[in-house]
CSV table of N, CA and C in Angstrom, one decimal:
chain,number,residue,atom,x,y,z
A,1,MET,N,-50.5,-184.8,-109.6
A,1,MET,CA,-49.1,-184.5,-109.9
A,1,MET,C,-48.8,-185.5,-111.1
A,2,THR,N,-48.2,-184.9,-112.2
A,2,THR,CA,-47.9,-185.7,-113.3
A,2,THR,C,-46.4,-186.0,-113.5
A,3,GLU,N,-45.6,-185.2,-112.9
A,3,GLU,CA,-44.1,-185.4,-113.0
A,3,GLU,C,-43.4,-184.6,-112.0
A,4,ILE,N,-42.2,-185.1,-111.7
A,4,ILE,CA,-41.3,-184.3,-110.8
A,4,ILE,C,-40.0,-184.1,-111.6
A,5,VAL,N,-39.6,-182.9,-111.7
A,5,VAL,CA,-38.4,-182.5,-112.5
A,5,VAL,C,-37.3,-182.0,-111.7
A,6,ALA,N,-36.1,-182.2,-112.1
A,6,ALA,CA,-34.9,-181.6,-111.6
A,6,ALA,C,-34.5,-180.4,-112.5
A,7,ILE,N,-34.2,-179.3,-112.0
A,7,ILE,CA,-33.7,-178.1,-112.7
A,7,ILE,C,-32.2,-177.9,-112.5
A,8,SER,N,-31.5,-177.7,-113.6
A,8,SER,CA,-30.1,-177.5,-113.5
A,8,SER,C,-29.7,-176.4,-114.5
A,9,ARG,N,-28.5,-176.0,-114.5
A,9,ARG,CA,-28.0,-175.0,-115.4
A,9,ARG,C,-28.0,-175.6,-116.8
A,10,GLY,N,-28.3,-174.8,-117.8
A,10,GLY,CA,-28.3,-175.2,-119.2
A,10,GLY,C,-26.9,-175.1,-119.8
A,11,ASP,N,-26.8,-175.4,-121.0
A,11,ASP,CA,-25.5,-175.4,-121.8
A,11,ASP,C,-25.1,-174.0,-122.0
A,12,GLN,N,-26.0,-173.1,-122.2
A,12,GLN,CA,-25.7,-171.7,-122.5
A,12,GLN,C,-25.9,-170.8,-121.2
A,13,PRO,N,-25.1,-169.7,-121.1
A,13,PRO,CA,-25.3,-168.8,-119.9
A,13,PRO,C,-26.8,-168.3,-119.9
A,14,GLY,N,-27.3,-168.4,-118.7
A,14,GLY,CA,-28.7,-167.8,-118.5
A,14,GLY,C,-29.8,-168.8,-118.9
A,15,THR,N,-29.4,-170.1,-119.2
A,15,THR,CA,-30.5,-171.0,-119.6
A,15,THR,C,-30.5,-172.1,-118.5
A,16,PHE,N,-31.6,-172.9,-118.6
A,16,PHE,CA,-31.9,-173.9,-117.6
A,16,PHE,C,-32.2,-175.2,-118.4
A,17,ALA,N,-31.9,-176.3,-117.7
A,17,ALA,CA,-32.3,-177.7,-118.3
A,17,ALA,C,-33.2,-178.4,-117.3
A,18,SER,N,-34.1,-179.2,-117.8
A,18,SER,CA,-34.9,-179.9,-116.9
A,18,SER,C,-34.8,-181.4,-117.2
A,19,THR,N,-34.9,-182.2,-116.1
A,19,THR,CA,-34.8,-183.7,-116.3
A,19,THR,C,-36.0,-184.3,-115.5
A,20,ARG,N,-36.7,-185.2,-116.2
A,20,ARG,CA,-37.9,-185.8,-115.5
A,20,ARG,C,-37.3,-186.9,-114.6
A,21,VAL,N,-37.4,-186.7,-113.3
A,21,VAL,CA,-37.0,-187.6,-112.3
A,21,VAL,C,-38.0,-188.7,-112.1
A,22,PHE,N,-39.3,-188.2,-112.1
A,22,PHE,CA,-40.5,-189.1,-112.1
A,22,PHE,C,-41.4,-188.6,-113.1
A,23,THR,N,-42.1,-189.6,-113.8
A,23,THR,CA,-43.1,-189.2,-114.8
A,23,THR,C,-44.3,-190.1,-114.6
A,24,THR,N,-45.3,-189.9,-115.4
A,24,THR,CA,-46.5,-190.6,-115.2
A,24,THR,C,-46.4,-191.9,-116.0
A,25,GLY,N,-46.7,-193.0,-115.4
A,25,GLY,CA,-46.7,-194.3,-116.0
A,25,GLY,C,-48.0,-194.6,-116.7
A,26,PRO,N,-48.1,-195.8,-117.3
A,26,PRO,CA,-49.3,-196.2,-118.1
A,26,PRO,C,-50.6,-196.2,-117.2
A,27,ASP,N,-50.4,-196.5,-115.9
A,27,ASP,CA,-51.5,-196.6,-115.0
A,27,ASP,C,-51.8,-195.3,-114.3
A,28,GLY,N,-51.1,-194.2,-114.7
A,28,GLY,CA,-51.4,-192.9,-114.1
A,28,GLY,C,-50.6,-192.6,-112.9
A,29,GLN,N,-49.8,-193.6,-112.4
A,29,GLN,CA,-49.0,-193.4,-111.2
A,29,GLN,C,-47.6,-192.9,-111.6
A,30,LEU,N,-47.0,-192.1,-110.7
A,30,LEU,CA,-45.6,-191.7,-110.9
A,30,LEU,C,-44.6,-192.9,-110.9
A,31,VAL,N,-43.7,-192.9,-111.8
A,31,VAL,CA,-42.7,-193.9,-111.9
A,31,VAL,C,-41.3,-193.2,-112.2
A,32,PRO,N,-40.2,-193.8,-111.7
A,32,PRO,CA,-38.9,-193.2,-111.9
A,32,PRO,C,-38.6,-193.1,-113.4
A,33,ASP,N,-38.0,-192.1,-113.8
A,33,ASP,CA,-37.6,-191.9,-115.2
A,33,ASP,C,-36.0,-191.7,-115.3
A,34,VAL,N,-35.5,-190.6,-115.1
A,34,VAL,CA,-34.1,-190.3,-115.2
A,34,VAL,C,-33.6,-189.6,-113.9
A,35,LEU,N,-32.6,-190.2,-113.2
A,35,LEU,CA,-32.0,-189.6,-112.1
A,35,LEU,C,-30.7,-188.9,-112.4
A,36,PRO,N,-30.6,-187.6,-112.3
A,36,PRO,CA,-29.4,-186.9,-112.7
A,36,PRO,C,-28.2,-187.5,-111.8
A,37,ASP,N,-27.0,-187.5,-112.4
A,37,ASP,CA,-25.9,-188.1,-111.7
A,37,ASP,C,-25.6,-187.4,-110.4
A,38,GLU,N,-25.8,-186.1,-110.3
A,38,GLU,CA,-25.5,-185.4,-109.0
A,38,GLU,C,-26.5,-185.8,-107.9
A,39,TYR,N,-27.6,-186.5,-108.2
A,39,TYR,CA,-28.5,-186.9,-107.2
A,39,TYR,C,-28.2,-188.3,-106.6
A,40,HIS,N,-27.2,-189.0,-107.2
A,40,HIS,CA,-26.8,-190.3,-106.7
A,40,HIS,C,-26.2,-190.1,-105.3
A,41,SER,N,-25.7,-189.0,-104.9
A,41,SER,CA,-25.2,-188.8,-103.5
A,41,SER,C,-26.3,-188.9,-102.5
A,42,LEU,N,-27.6,-188.8,-102.9
A,42,LEU,CA,-28.7,-189.0,-102.0
A,42,LEU,C,-28.7,-190.3,-101.3
A,43,ALA,N,-28.0,-191.3,-101.9
A,43,ALA,CA,-27.9,-192.6,-101.2
A,43,ALA,C,-27.3,-192.5,-99.8
A,44,ARG,N,-26.4,-191.5,-99.6
A,44,ARG,CA,-25.9,-191.3,-98.3
A,44,ARG,C,-26.9,-190.9,-97.3
A,45,ARG,N,-28.0,-190.4,-97.8
A,45,ARG,CA,-29.1,-189.9,-97.0
A,45,ARG,C,-30.3,-190.9,-97.0
A,46,ARG,N,-30.0,-192.1,-97.3
A,46,ARG,CA,-30.9,-193.3,-97.3
A,46,ARG,C,-31.9,-193.3,-98.5
A,47,PHE,N,-31.6,-192.6,-99.6
A,47,PHE,CA,-32.3,-192.7,-100.8
A,47,PHE,C,-32.0,-194.1,-101.4
A,48,ASP,N,-33.0,-194.9,-101.7
A,48,ASP,CA,-32.7,-196.3,-102.2
A,48,ASP,C,-32.5,-196.3,-103.7
A,49,LEU,N,-31.3,-196.2,-104.1
A,49,LEU,CA,-31.0,-196.1,-105.6
A,49,LEU,C,-31.4,-197.5,-106.2
A,50,ALA,N,-31.2,-198.6,-105.5
A,50,ALA,CA,-31.5,-199.9,-106.1
A,50,ALA,C,-33.0,-200.0,-106.4
A,51,ALA,N,-33.8,-199.5,-105.5
A,51,ALA,CA,-35.3,-199.6,-105.6
A,51,ALA,C,-35.7,-198.6,-106.8
A,52,TYR,N,-35.1,-197.5,-106.8
A,52,TYR,CA,-35.4,-196.5,-107.9
A,52,TYR,C,-35.1,-197.1,-109.3
A,53,ALA,N,-33.9,-197.8,-109.4
A,53,ALA,CA,-33.5,-198.4,-110.6
A,53,ALA,C,-34.4,-199.6,-111.0
A,54,ALA,N,-34.8,-200.3,-110.0
A,54,ALA,CA,-35.7,-201.5,-110.2
A,54,ALA,C,-37.0,-201.0,-110.7
A,55,ALA,N,-37.5,-199.9,-110.1
A,55,ALA,CA,-38.8,-199.4,-110.6
A,55,ALA,C,-38.7,-198.8,-112.0
A,56,GLN,N,-37.6,-198.3,-112.3
A,56,GLN,CA,-37.4,-197.8,-113.7
A,56,GLN,C,-37.7,-198.9,-114.7
A,57,SER,N,-37.1,-200.1,-114.5
A,57,SER,CA,-37.3,-201.1,-115.4
A,57,SER,C,-38.7,-201.7,-115.5
A,58,VAL,N,-39.4,-201.6,-114.4
A,58,VAL,CA,-40.8,-202.1,-114.3
A,58,VAL,C,-41.8,-201.1,-114.8
A,59,GLY,N,-41.7,-199.8,-114.4
A,59,GLY,CA,-42.7,-198.8,-114.8
A,59,GLY,C,-42.3,-197.9,-115.8
A,60,GLY,N,-41.0,-197.9,-116.2
A,60,GLY,CA,-40.5,-196.9,-117.1
A,60,GLY,C,-41.1,-197.1,-118.5
A,61,ARG,N,-40.9,-196.0,-119.3
A,61,ARG,CA,-41.4,-196.1,-120.7
A,61,ARG,C,-40.4,-196.7,-121.6
């Protein structure tokens, strides 16, 4: 696996936008990239936003 993307509606009708939530880091491992705002609510389901943000600064590009 080289990336995990979030798909959302695009700016124009009938189009889509993608956001790389996880991407491949320099060592070939997946690292956090960009978390869409609407995914922040996952924290209520025990998604660790602090750990995600911390890993962004360590492994991000």
